[in-house]
PDB file of C-alpha atoms in Angstrom:
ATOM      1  CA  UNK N   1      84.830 110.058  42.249  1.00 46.00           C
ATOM      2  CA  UNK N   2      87.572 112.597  43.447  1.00 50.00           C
ATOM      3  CA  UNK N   3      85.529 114.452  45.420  1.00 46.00           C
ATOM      4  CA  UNK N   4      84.606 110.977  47.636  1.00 40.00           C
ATOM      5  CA  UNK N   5      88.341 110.526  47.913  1.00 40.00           C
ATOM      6  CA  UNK N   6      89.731 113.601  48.593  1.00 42.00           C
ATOM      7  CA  UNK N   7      86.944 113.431  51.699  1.00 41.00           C
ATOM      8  CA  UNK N   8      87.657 110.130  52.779  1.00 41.00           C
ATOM      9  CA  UNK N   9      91.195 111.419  52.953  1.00 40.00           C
ATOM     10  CA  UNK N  10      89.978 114.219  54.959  1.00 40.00           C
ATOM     11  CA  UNK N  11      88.743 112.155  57.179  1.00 41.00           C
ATOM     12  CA  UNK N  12      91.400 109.951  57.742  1.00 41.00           C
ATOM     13  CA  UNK N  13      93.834 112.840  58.605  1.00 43.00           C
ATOM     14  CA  UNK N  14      91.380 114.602  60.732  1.00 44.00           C
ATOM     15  CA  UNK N  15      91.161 111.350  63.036  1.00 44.00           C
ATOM     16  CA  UNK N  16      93.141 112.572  66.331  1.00 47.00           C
ATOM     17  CA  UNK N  17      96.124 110.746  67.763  1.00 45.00           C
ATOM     18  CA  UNK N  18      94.445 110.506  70.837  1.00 47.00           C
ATOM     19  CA  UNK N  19      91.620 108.043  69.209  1.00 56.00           C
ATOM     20  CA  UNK N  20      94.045 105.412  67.833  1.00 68.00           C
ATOM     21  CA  UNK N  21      94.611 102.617  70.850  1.00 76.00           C
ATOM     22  CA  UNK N  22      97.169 102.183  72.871  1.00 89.00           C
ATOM     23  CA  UNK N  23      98.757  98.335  72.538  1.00 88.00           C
ATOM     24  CA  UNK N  24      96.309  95.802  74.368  1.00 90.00           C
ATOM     25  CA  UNK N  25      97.404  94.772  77.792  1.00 95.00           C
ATOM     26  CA  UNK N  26      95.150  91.710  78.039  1.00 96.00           C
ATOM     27  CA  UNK N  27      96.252  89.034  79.039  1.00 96.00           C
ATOM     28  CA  UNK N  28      98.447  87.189  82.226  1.00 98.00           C
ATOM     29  CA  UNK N  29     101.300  89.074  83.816  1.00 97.00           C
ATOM     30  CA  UNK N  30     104.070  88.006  86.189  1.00 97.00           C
ATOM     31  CA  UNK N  31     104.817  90.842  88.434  1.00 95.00           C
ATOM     32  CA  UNK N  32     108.364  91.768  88.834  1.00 94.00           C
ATOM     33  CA  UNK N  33     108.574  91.653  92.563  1.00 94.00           C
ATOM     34  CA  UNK N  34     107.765  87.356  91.736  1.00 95.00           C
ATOM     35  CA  UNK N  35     104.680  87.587  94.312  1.00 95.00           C
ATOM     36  CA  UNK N  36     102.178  87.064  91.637  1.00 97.00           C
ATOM     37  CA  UNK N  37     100.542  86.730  88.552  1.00 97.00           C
ATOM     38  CA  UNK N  38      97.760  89.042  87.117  1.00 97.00           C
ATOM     39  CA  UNK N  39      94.994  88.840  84.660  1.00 98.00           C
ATOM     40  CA  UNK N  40      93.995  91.680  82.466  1.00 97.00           C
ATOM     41  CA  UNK N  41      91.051  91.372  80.937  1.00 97.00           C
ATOM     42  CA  UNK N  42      87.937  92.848  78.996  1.00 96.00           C
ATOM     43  CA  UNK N  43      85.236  94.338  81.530  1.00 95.00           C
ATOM     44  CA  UNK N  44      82.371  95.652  79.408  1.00 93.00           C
ATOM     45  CA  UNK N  45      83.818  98.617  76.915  1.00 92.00           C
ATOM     46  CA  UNK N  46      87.042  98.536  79.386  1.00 96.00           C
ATOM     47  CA  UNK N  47      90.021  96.722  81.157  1.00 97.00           C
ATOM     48  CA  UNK N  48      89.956  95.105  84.547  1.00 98.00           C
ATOM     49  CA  UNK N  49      92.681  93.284  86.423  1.00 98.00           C
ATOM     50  CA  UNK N  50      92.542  90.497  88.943  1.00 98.00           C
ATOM     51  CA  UNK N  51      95.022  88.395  91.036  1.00 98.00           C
ATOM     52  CA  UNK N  52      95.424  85.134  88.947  1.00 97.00           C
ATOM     53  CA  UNK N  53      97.649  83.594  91.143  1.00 96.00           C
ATOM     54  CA  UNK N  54      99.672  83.979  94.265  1.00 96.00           C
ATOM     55  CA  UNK N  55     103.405  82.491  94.191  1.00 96.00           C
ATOM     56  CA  UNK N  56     104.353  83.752  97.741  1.00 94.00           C
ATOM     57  CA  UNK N  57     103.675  80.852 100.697  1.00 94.00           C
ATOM     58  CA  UNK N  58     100.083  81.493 102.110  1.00 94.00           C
ATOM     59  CA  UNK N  59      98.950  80.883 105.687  1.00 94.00           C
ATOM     60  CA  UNK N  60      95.983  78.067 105.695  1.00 93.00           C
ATOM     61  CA  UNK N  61      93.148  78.777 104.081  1.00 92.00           C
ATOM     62  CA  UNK N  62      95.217  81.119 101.686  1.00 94.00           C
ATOM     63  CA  UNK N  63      96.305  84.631 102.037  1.00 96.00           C
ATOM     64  CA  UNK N  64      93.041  87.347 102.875  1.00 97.00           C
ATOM     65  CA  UNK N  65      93.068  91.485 102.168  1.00 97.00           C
ATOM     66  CA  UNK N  66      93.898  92.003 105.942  1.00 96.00           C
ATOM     67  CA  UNK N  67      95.011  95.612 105.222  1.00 96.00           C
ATOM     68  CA  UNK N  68      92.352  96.482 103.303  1.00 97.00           C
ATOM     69  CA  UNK N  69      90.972 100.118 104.884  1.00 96.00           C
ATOM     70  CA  UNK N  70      87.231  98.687 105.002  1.00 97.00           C
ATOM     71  CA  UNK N  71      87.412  95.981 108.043  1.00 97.00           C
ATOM     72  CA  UNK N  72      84.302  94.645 106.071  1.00 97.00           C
ATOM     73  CA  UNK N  73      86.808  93.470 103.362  1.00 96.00           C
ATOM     74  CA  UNK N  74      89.398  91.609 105.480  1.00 97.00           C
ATOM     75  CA  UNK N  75      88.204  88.324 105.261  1.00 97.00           C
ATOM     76  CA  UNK N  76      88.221  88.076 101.229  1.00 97.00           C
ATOM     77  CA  UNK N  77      90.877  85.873  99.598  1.00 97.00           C
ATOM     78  CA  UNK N  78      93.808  87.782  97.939  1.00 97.00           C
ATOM     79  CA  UNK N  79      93.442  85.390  94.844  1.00 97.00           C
ATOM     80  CA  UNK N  80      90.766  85.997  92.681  1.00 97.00           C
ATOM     81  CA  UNK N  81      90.851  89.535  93.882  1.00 98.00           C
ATOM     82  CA  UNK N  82      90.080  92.353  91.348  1.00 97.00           C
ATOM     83  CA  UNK N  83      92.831  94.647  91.770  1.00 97.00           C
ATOM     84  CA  UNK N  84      91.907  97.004  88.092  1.00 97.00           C
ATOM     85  CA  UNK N  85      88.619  98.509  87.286  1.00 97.00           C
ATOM     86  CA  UNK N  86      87.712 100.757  84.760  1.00 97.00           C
ATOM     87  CA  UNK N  87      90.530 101.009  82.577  1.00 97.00           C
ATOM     88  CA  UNK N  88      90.446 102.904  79.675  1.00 96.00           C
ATOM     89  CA  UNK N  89      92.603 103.831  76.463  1.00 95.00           C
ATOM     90  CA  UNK N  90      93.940 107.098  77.199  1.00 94.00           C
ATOM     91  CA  UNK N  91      96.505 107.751  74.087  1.00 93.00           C
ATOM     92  CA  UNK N  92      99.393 105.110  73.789  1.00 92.00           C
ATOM     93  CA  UNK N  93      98.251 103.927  77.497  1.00 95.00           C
ATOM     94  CA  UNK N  94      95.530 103.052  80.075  1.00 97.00           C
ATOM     95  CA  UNK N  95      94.622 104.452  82.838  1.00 97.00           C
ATOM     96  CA  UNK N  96      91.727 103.610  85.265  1.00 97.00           C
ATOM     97  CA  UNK N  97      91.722 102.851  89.166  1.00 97.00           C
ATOM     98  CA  UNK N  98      93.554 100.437  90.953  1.00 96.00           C
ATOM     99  CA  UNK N  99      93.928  98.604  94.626  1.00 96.00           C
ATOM    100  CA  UNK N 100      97.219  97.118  96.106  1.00 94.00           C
ATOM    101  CA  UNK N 101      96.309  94.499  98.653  1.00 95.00           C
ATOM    102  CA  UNK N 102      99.797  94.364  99.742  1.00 92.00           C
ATOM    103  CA  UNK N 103      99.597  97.705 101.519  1.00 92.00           C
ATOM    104  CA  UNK N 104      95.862  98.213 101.530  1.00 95.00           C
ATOM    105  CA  UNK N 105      95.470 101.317  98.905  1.00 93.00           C
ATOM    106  CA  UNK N 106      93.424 102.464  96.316  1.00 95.00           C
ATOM    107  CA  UNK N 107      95.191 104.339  93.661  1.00 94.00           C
ATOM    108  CA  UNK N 108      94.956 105.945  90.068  1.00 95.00           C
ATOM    109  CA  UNK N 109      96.739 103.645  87.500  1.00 96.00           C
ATOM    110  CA  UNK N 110      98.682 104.212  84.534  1.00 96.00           C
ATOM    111  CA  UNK N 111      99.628 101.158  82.457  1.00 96.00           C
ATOM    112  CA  UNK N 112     101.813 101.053  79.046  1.00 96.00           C
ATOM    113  CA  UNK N 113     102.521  97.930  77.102  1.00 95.00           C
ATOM    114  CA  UNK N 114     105.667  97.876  74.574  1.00 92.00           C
ATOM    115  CA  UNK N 115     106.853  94.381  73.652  1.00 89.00           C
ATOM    116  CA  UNK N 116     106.436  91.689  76.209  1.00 94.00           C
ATOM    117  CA  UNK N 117     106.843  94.264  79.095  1.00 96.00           C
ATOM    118  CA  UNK N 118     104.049  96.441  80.996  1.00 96.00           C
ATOM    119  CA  UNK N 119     104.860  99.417  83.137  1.00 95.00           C
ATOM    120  CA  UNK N 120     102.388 100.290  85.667  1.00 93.00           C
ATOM    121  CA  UNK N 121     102.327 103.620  88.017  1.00 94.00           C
ATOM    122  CA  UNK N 122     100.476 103.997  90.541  1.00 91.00           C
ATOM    123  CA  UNK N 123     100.386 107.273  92.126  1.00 89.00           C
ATOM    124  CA  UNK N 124      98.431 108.085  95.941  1.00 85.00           C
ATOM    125  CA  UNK N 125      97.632 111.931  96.114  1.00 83.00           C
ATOM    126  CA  UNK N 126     101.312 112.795  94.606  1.00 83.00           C
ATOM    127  CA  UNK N 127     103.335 109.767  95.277  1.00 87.00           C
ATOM    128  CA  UNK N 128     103.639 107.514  92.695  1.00 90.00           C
ATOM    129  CA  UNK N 129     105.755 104.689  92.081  1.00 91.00           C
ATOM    130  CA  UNK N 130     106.367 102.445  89.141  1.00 93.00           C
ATOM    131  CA  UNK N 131     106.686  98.677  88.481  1.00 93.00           C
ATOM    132  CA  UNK N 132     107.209  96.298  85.483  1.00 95.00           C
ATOM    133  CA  UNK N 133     105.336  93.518  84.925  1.00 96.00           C
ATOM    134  CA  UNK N 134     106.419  90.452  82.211  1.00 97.00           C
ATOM    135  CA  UNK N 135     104.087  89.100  79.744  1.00 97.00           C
ATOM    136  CA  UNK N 136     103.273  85.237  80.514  1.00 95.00           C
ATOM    137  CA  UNK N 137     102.527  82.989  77.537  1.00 73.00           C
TER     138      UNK N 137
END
């Protein structure tokens, strides 16, 4: 029997850091600018993100991705809008690709839960900046 444990034991301690995930960052979010509210949730094995809600007044017909760089694209409501794909655990955060339809650009996110707040960086080539988004509910 000691052999068994001192292997399972082994095992354990051999596990890396990196494999052990990062706090879960599902769920609804109110961003911190007050302009809206996002969804996180489960996309296959990873995260996506979509515009729940907007709170800011919307022309008729409600507010469409008119910077978006594809023309194509322009016409599509704001809310509803998947703004996350493909994020993955990536040690005590996630990181995964994201799309700001306020300015019309696609960038590499970086989110990190810790208590009832979520920081999220986005960074364009090597400009980055970061927000902090509330947890709703």
């Amino acid at each position: 029997m000691k052999p068994f444990l001192i292997a399972a034991t082994a095992a354990l301690v051999a596990v890396p850091a990196s494999a052990v995930a990062p706090p879960s960052i599902t769920g609804r979010w109110a961003t911190d600018d007050g302009k809206a509210i996002v969804d996180i949730y489960a996309c296959g094995a990873k995260l996506c993100g979509k515009v729940h809600k907007l709170l800011i007044a919307q022309p008729a017909g409600g507010q469409r991705d008119e910077r978006n760089p594809d023309k194509a694209k322009r016409t599509r409501q704001v809310s509803g809008l998947q703004i996350y794909w493909d994020l993955a655990a990536d040690g005590n955060s996630w990181k995964g690709q994201g799309y700001s339809p306020e300015d019309g650009r696609y960038y590499k996110a970086h989110l990190t839960a810790r208590g009832g707040k979520m920081t999220m960086k986005g960074c364009v080539s090597v400009f980055c900046k970061t927000v902090t988004w509330t947890k709703m509910g």
